[in-house]
Short mmCIF file of C-alpha atoms in Angstrom, two decimals:
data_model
loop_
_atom_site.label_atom_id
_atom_site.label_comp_id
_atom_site.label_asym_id
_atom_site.label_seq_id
_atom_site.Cartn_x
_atom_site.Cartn_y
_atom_site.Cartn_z
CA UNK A 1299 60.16 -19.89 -193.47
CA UNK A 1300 58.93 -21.30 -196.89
CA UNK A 1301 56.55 -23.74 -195.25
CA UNK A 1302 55.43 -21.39 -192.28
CA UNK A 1303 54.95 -18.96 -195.14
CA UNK A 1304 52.29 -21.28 -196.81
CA UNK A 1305 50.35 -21.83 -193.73
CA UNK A 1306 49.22 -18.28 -193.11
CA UNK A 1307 48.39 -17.84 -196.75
CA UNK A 1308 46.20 -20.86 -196.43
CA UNK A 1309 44.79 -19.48 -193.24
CA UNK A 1310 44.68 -15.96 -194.72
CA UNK A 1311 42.47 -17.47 -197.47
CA UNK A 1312 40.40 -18.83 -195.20
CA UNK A 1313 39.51 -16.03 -192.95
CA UNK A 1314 38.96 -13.68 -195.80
CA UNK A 1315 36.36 -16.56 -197.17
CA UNK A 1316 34.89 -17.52 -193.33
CA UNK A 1317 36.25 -14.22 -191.28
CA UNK A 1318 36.88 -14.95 -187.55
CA UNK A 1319 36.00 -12.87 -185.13
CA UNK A 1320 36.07 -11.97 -181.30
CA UNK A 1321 32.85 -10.65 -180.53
CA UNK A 1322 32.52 -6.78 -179.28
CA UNK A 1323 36.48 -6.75 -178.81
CA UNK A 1324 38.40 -3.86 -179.66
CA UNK A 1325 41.22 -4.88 -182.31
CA UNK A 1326 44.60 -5.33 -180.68
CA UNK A 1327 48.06 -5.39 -182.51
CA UNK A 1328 49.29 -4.38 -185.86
CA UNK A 1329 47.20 -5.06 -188.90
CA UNK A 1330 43.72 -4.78 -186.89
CA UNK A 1331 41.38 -1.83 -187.92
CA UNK A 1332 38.95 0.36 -185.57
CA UNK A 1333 36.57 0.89 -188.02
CA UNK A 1334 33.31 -0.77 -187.21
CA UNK A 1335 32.26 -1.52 -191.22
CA UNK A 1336 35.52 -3.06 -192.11
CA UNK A 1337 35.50 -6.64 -192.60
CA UNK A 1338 35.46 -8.65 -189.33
CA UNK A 1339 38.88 -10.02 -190.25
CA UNK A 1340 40.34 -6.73 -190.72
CA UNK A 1341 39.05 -5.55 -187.20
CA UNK A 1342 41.39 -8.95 -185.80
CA UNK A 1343 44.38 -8.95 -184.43
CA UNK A 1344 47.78 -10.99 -185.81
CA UNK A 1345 47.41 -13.43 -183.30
CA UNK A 1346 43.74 -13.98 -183.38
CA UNK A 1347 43.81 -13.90 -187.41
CA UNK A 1348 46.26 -17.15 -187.31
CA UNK A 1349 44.87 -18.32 -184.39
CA UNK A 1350 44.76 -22.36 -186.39
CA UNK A 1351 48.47 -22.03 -186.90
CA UNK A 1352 49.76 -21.18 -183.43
CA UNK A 1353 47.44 -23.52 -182.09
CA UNK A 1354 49.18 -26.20 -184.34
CA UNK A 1355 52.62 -24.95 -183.41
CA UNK A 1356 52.10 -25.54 -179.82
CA UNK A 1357 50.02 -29.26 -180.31
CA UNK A 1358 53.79 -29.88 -182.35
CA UNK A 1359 56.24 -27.96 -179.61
CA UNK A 1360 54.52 -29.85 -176.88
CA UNK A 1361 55.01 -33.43 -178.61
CA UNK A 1362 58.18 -32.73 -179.59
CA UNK A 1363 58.67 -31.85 -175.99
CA UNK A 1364 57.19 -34.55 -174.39
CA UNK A 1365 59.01 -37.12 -176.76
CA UNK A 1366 62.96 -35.35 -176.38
CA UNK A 1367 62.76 -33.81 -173.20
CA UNK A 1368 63.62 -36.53 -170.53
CA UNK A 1369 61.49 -36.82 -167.71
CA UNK A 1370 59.38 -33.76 -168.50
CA UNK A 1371 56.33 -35.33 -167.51
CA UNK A 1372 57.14 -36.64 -164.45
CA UNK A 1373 58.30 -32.55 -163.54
CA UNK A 1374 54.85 -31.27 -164.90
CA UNK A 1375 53.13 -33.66 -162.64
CA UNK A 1376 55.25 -33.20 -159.70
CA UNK A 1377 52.35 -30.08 -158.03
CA UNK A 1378 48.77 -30.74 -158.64
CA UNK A 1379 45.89 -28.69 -158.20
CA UNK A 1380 42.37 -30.43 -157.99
CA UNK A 1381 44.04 -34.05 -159.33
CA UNK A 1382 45.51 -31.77 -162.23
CA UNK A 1383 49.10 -30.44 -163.11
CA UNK A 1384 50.16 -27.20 -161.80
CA UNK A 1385 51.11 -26.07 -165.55
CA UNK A 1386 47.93 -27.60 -166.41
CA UNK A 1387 45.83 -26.18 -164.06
CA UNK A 1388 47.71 -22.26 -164.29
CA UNK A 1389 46.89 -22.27 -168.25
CA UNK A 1390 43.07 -23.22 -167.11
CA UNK A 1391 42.96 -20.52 -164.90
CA UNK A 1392 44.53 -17.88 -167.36
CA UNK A 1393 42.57 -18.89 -170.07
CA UNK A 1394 39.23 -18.73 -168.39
CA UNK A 1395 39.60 -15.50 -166.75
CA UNK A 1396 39.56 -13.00 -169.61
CA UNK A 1397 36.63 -14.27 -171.22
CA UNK A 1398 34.77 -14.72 -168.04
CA UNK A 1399 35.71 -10.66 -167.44
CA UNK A 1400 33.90 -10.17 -170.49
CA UNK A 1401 30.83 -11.60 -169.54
CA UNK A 1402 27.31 -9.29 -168.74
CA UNK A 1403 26.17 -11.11 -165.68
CA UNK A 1404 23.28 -8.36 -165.54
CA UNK A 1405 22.14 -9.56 -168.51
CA UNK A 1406 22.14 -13.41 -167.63
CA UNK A 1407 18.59 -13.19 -166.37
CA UNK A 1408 17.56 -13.30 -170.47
CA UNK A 1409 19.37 -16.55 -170.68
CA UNK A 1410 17.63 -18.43 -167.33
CA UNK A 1411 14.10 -16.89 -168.58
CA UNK A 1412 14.73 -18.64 -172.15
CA UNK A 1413 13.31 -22.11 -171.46
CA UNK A 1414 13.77 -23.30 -174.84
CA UNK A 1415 17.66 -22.73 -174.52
CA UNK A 1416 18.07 -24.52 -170.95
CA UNK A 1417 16.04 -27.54 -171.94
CA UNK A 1418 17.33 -28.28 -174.98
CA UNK A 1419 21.32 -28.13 -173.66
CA UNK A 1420 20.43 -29.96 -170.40
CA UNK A 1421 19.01 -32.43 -173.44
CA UNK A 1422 21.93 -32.26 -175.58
CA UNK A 1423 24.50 -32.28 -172.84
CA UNK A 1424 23.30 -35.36 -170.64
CA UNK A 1425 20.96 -37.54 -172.53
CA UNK A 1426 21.84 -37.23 -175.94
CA UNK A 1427 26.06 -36.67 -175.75
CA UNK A 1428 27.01 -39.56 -173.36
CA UNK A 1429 24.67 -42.22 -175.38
CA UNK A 1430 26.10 -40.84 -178.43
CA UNK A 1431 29.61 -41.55 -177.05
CA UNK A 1432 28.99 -44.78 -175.57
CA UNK A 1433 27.37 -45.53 -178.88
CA UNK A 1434 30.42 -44.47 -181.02
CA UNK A 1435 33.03 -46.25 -178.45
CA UNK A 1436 31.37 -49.99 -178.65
CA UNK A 1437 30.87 -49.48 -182.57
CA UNK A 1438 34.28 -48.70 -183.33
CA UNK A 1439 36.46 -50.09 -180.11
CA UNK A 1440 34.65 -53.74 -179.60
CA UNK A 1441 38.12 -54.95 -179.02
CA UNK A 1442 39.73 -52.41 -176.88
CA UNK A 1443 38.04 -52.22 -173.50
CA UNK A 1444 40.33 -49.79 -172.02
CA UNK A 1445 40.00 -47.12 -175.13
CA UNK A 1446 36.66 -47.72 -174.84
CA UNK A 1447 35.59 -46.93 -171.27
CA UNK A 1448 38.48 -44.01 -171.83
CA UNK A 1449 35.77 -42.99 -174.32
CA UNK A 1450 32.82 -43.49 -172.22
CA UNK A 1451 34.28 -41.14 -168.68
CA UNK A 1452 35.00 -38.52 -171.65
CA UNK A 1453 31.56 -38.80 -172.86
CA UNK A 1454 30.36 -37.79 -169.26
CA UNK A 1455 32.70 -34.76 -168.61
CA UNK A 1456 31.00 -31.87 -169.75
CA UNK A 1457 33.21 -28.77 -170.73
CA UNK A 1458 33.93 -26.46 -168.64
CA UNK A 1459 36.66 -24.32 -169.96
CA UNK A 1460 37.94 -24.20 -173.29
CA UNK A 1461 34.25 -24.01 -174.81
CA UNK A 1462 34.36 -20.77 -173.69
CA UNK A 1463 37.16 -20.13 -176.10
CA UNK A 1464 35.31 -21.45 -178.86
CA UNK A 1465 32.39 -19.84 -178.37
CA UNK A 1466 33.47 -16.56 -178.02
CA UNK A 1467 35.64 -17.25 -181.01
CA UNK A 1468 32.95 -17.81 -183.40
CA UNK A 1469 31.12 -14.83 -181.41
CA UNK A 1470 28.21 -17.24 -179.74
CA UNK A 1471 26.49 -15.42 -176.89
CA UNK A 1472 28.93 -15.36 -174.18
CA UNK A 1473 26.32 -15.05 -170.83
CA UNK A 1474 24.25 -18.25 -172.67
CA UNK A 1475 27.56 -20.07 -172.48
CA UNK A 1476 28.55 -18.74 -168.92
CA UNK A 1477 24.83 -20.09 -167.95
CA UNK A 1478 24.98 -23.17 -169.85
CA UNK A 1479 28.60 -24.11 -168.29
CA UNK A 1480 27.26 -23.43 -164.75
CA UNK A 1481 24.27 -25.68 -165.00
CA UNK A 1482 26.88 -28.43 -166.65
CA UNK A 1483 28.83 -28.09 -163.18
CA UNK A 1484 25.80 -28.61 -160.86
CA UNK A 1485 25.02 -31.46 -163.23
CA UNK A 1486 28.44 -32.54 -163.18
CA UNK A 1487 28.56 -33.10 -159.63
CA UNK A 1488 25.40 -34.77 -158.75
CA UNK A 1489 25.28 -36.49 -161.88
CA UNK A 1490 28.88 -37.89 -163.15
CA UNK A 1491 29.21 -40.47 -160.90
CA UNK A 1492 25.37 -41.98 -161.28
CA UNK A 1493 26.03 -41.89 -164.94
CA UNK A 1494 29.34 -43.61 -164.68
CA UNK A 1495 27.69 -46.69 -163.44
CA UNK A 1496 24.79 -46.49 -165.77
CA UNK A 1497 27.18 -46.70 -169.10
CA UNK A 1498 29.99 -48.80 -167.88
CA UNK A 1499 27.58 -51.26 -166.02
CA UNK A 1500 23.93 -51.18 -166.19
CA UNK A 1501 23.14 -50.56 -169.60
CA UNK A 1502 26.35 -52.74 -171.60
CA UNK A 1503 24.77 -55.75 -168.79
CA UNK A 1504 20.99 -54.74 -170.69
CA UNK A 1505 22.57 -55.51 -173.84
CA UNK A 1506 24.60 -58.27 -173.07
CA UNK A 1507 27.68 -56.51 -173.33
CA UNK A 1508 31.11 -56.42 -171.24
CA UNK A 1509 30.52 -54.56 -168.29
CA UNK A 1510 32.88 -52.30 -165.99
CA UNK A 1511 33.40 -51.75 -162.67
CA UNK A 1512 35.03 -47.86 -161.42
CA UNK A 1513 34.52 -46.08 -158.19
CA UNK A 1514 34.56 -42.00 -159.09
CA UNK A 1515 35.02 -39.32 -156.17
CA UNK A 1516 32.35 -37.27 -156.15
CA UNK A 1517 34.45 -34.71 -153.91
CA UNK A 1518 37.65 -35.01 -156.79
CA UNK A 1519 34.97 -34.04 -159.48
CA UNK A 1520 33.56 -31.31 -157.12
CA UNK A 1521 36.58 -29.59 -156.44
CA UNK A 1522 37.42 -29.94 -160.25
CA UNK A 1523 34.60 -27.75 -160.93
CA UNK A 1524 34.84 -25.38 -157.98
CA UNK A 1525 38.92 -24.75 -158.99
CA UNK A 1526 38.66 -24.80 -162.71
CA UNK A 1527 35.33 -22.74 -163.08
CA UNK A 1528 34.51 -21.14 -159.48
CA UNK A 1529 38.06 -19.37 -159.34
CA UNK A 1530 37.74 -17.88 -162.83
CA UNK A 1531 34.21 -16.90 -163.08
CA UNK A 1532 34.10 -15.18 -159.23
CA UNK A 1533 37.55 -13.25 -160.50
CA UNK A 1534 35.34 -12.27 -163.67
CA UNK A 1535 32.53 -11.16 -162.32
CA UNK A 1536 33.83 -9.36 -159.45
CA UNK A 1537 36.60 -7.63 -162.16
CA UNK A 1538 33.53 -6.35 -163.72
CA UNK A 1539 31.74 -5.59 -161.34
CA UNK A 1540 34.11 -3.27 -159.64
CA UNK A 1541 35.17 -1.95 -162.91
CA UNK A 1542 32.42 -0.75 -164.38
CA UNK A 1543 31.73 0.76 -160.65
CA UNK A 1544 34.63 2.49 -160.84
CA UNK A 1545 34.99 3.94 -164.06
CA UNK A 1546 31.97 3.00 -166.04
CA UNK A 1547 31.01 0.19 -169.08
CA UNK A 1548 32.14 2.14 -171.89
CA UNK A 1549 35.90 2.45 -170.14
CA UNK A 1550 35.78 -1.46 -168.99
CA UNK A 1551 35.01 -3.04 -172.25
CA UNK A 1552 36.56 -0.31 -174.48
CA UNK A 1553 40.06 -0.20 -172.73
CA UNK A 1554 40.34 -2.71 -169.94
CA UNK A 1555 38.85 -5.74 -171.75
CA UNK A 1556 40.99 -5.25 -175.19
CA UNK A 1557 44.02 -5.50 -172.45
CA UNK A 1558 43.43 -8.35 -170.80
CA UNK A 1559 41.92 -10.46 -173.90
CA UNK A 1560 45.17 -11.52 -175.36
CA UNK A 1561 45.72 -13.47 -172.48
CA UNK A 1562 42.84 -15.85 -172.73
CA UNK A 1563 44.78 -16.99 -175.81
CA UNK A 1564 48.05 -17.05 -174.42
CA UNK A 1565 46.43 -18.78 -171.78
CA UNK A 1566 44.88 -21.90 -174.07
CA UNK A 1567 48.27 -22.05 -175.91
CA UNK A 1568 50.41 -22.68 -172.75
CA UNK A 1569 47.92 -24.92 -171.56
CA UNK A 1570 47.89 -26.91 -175.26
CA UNK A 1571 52.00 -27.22 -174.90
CA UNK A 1572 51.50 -28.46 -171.52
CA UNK A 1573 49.15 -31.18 -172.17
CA UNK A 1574 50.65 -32.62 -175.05
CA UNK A 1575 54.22 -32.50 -173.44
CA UNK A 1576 52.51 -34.44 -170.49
CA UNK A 1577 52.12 -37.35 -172.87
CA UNK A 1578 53.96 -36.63 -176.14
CA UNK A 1579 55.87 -39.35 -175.89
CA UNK A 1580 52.99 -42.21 -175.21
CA UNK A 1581 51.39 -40.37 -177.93
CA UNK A 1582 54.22 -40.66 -180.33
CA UNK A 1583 55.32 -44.07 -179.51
CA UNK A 1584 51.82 -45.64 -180.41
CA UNK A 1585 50.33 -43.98 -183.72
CA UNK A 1586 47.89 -47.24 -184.10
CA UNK A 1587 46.31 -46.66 -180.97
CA UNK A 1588 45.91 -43.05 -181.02
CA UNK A 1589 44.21 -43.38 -184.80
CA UNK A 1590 41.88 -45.76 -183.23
CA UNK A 1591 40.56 -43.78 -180.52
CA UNK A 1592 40.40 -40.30 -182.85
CA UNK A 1593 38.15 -41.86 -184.81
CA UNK A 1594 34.97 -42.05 -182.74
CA UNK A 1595 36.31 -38.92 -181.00
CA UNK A 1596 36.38 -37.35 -184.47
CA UNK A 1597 32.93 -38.72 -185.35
CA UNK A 1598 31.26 -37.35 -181.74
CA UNK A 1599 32.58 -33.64 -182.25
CA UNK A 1600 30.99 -33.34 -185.40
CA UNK A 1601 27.74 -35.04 -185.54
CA UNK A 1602 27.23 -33.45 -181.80
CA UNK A 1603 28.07 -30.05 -183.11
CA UNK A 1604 26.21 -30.28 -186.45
CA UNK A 1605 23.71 -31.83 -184.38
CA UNK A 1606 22.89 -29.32 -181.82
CA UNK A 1607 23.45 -26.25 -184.51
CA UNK A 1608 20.33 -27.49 -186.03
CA UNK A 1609 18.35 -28.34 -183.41
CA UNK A 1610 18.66 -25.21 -181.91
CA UNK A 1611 17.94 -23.13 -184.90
CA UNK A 1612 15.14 -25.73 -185.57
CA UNK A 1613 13.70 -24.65 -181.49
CA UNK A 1614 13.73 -21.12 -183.01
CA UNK A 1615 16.98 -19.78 -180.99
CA UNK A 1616 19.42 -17.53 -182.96
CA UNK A 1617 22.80 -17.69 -184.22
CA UNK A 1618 24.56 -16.49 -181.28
CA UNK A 1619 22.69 -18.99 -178.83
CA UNK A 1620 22.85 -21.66 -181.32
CA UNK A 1621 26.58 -21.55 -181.25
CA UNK A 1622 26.81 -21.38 -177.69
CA UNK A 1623 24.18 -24.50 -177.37
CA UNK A 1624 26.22 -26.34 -179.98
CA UNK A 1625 29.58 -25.98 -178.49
CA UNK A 1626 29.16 -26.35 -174.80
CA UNK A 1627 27.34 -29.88 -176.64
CA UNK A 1628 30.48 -30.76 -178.27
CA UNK A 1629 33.20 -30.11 -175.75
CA UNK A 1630 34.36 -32.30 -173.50
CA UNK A 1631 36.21 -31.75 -169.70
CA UNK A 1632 39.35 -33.85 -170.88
CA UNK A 1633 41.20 -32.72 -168.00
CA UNK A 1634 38.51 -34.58 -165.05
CA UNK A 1635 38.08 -37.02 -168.05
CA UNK A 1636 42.00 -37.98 -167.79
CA UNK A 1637 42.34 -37.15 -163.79
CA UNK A 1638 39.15 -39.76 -163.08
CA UNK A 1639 40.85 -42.47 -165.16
CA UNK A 1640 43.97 -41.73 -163.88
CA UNK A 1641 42.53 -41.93 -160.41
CA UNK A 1642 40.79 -45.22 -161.21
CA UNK A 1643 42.67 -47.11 -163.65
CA UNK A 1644 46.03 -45.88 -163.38
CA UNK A 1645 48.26 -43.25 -164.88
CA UNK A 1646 49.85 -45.91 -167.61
CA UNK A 1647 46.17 -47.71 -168.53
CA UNK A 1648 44.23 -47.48 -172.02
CA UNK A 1649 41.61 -45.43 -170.20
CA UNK A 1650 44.04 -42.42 -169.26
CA UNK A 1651 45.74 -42.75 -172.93
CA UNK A 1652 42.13 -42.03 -174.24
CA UNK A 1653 41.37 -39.00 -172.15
CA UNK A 1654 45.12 -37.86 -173.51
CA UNK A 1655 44.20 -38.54 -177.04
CA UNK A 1656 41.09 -36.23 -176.03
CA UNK A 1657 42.59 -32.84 -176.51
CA UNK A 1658 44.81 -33.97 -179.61
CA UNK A 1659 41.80 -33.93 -181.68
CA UNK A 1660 39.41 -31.61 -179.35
CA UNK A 1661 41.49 -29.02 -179.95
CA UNK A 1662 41.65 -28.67 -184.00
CA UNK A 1663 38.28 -30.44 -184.57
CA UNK A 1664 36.61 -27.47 -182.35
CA UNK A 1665 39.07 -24.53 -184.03
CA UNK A 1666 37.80 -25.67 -187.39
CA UNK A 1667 34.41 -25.92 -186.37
CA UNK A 1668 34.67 -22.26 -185.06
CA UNK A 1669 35.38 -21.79 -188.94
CA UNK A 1670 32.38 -23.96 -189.84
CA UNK A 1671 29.90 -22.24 -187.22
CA UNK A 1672 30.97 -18.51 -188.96
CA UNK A 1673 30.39 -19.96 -192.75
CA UNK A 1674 27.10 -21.62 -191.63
CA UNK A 1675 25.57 -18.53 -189.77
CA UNK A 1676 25.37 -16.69 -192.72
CA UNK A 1677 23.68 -19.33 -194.64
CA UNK A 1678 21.24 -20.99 -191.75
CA UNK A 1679 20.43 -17.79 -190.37
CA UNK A 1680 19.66 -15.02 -192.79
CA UNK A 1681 18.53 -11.86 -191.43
CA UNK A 1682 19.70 -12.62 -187.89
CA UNK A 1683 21.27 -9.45 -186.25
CA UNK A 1684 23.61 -11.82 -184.15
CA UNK A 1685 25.45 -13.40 -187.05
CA UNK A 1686 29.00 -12.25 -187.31
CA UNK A 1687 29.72 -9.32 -190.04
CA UNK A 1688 25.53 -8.77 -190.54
CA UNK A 1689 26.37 -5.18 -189.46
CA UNK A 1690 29.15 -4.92 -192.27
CA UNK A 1691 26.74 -6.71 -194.89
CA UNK A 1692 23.97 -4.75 -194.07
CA UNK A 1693 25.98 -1.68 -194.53
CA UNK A 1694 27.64 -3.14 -197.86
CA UNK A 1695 23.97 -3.43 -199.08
CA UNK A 1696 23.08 -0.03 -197.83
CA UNK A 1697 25.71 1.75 -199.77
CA UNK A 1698 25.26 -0.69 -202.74
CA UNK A 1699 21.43 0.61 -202.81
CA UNK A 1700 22.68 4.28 -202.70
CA UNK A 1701 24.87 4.23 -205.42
CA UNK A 1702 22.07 2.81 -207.88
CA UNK A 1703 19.88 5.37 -206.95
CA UNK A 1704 22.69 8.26 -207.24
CA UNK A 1705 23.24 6.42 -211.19
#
């Protein structure tokens, strides 16, 4: 309990410092507030407040799963749905859902108008994140050709799912990131492949370097995308859709949506225990290897989120596109990352252990940079309406102001 005990203090200090939010949710559990000036913190729920600390309980349950329980893995992977686990794919699916439900897909048109924001992420996404990771991979992995093309397939697999997480998290604008993740897809299918080819062989043979051969399904990354995105965002929209026909907006995101929110994060945390049980024990048995691949990992999250925060607040976008531009940038698909290498190298080779190793630092890398995007909102966009707690500041101020005067 002593050590537990610690954790949420540090996280406690943390979230009264950068306060985390989920954006236009209603508070849910004990300890969460209605009131609309409170801190955004206060308005959270227990489980979204400590959010880093069950997310680091189940990275630790589903090592310590993968390494003790005997043939776990091979019973997760007995079922698959689009090349991926049944678990796997099930925690997708009832991550995705909730978030997608919360989505305004009448208000998407504002997002395809806004050329600025679909340029720059189709920039970001395809041009600019797989050199960056090819980049990273040959810099740090010269000698490890099987981390290293690992790295590259990761590079090209666009996120999909948990960005939405993350995004709406750190209360980016959720029909930007249910735009941006759709033109990913289309991308994702007509371009993965073509891409593949270009980093592995034609541009390391332009520069002299050690080139690599892979044949990807075009039809395996196609149903990826149609399973792991299509399901979930037709089941959102047509939730909405019906509810709001039924009984209205103010009933479907006042009482429905706080309802079914919780389980977008029950949802990620299953799927989080799943994944790392799937290879706890490879991951566990070689420490050396997994170090070497986090570190251009750890490098690409955070010079591509950094990266695209500024440029889009340098294109003139604000906070809560910004932060949906920057993290559909920084995610990565890890689970077509790890079923393409799988399919192509094999389940035991270097490149599947590197789309493995994917999620192990994905997952608290992006959770603190949820933390980062919060802290830097207030200070790279002053005065922007869309910045989380503005409302409560500017209402701070207000009543400030008012008791001057009154002295």
């Amino acid at each position: 309990a002593g050590p537990m005990q610690n954790i949420l203090t540090i996280v406690d200090a943390i979230n009264r410092v950068v306060p985390m939010s989920t954006q236009a949710s209603a508070p849910a559990g004990p300890g969460a507030t209605t009131d609309p000036g409170a801190p955004v913190a206060a308005q959270m729920s227990f489980l979204d407040r400590y959010l880093a600390v069950w997310i680091l309980v189940a990275m630790a349950t589903g090592l310590l799963l993968g390494r003790f329980v005997p043939g776990i893995a091979d019973a997760l992977d007995t079922v698959k749905v689009a090349d991926v686990s049944l678990p796997i794919a099930f925690g997708l699916l009832v991550m995705m859902y909730p978030v997608l439900a919360k989505v305004r897909y009448d208000e998407t048109h504002r997002v395809t108008s806004d050329r600025r924001l679909l340029a720059l992420s189709l920039l970001l996404n395809w041009i600019i994140g797989p050199a960056l990771m090819f980049t990273l991979a040959w810099l740090m992995l010269p000698d490890l050709p099987e981390y290293r093309t690992g790295l590259v397939v990761v590079g090209l697999a666009r996120c999909i799912a948990m960005v939405f997480i993350w995004n709406d998290l750190a209360c980016g604008d959720r029909e930007a990131a249910a735009v941006l993740v759709a033109i990913n897809s289309v991308f994702q299918v007509i371009a993965f492949a073509g891409l593949g080819w270009f980093y592995l062989q034609v541009l390391p043979g332009w520069l002299g370097l050690e080139t690599t051969s892979a044949d990807f399904s075009v039809w395996a990354i196609a149903l990826s995308v149609l399973v792991f995105l299509g399901i979930p965002l037709l089941a959102g929209f047509l939730t909405r859709h019906f509810g709001e026909k039924a009984k209205g907006r103010a009933w479907y995101e006042e009482t429905f949506l706080p309802k079914i929110g919780p389980w977008a994060l029950y949802g990620l945390l299953f799927t989080i225990v799943v994944l790392f049980a799937f290879q706890g024990d490879a991951i566990i048995e070689r420490p050396l290897d997994v170090a070497r691949i986090a570190l251009p990992l750890l490098a690409y999250f955070v010079i591509m989120f950094g990266g695209s925060l500024l440029a889009a607040r340098a294109s003139g976008l604000n906070y809560a596109k910004s932060t949906a531009v920057a993290f559909t940038a920084a995610g990565n698909n890890f689970e077509l990352a790890i079923a393409v290498s799988i399919g192509t190298w094999g389940v035991a080779s270097g490149q599947a252990l590197a789309g493995v190793v994917g999620p192990l630092i994905e997952v608290p890398v992006l959770i603190a940079l949820v933390y980062v995007s919060l802290w830097a909102g207030k200070r790279l966009f002053r005065g922007d309406p869309t910045v989380p707690g503005a409302i409560h500041q500017d209402t701070s101020a207000a009543a400030r102001a008012a008791g001057a005067e009154h002295r």
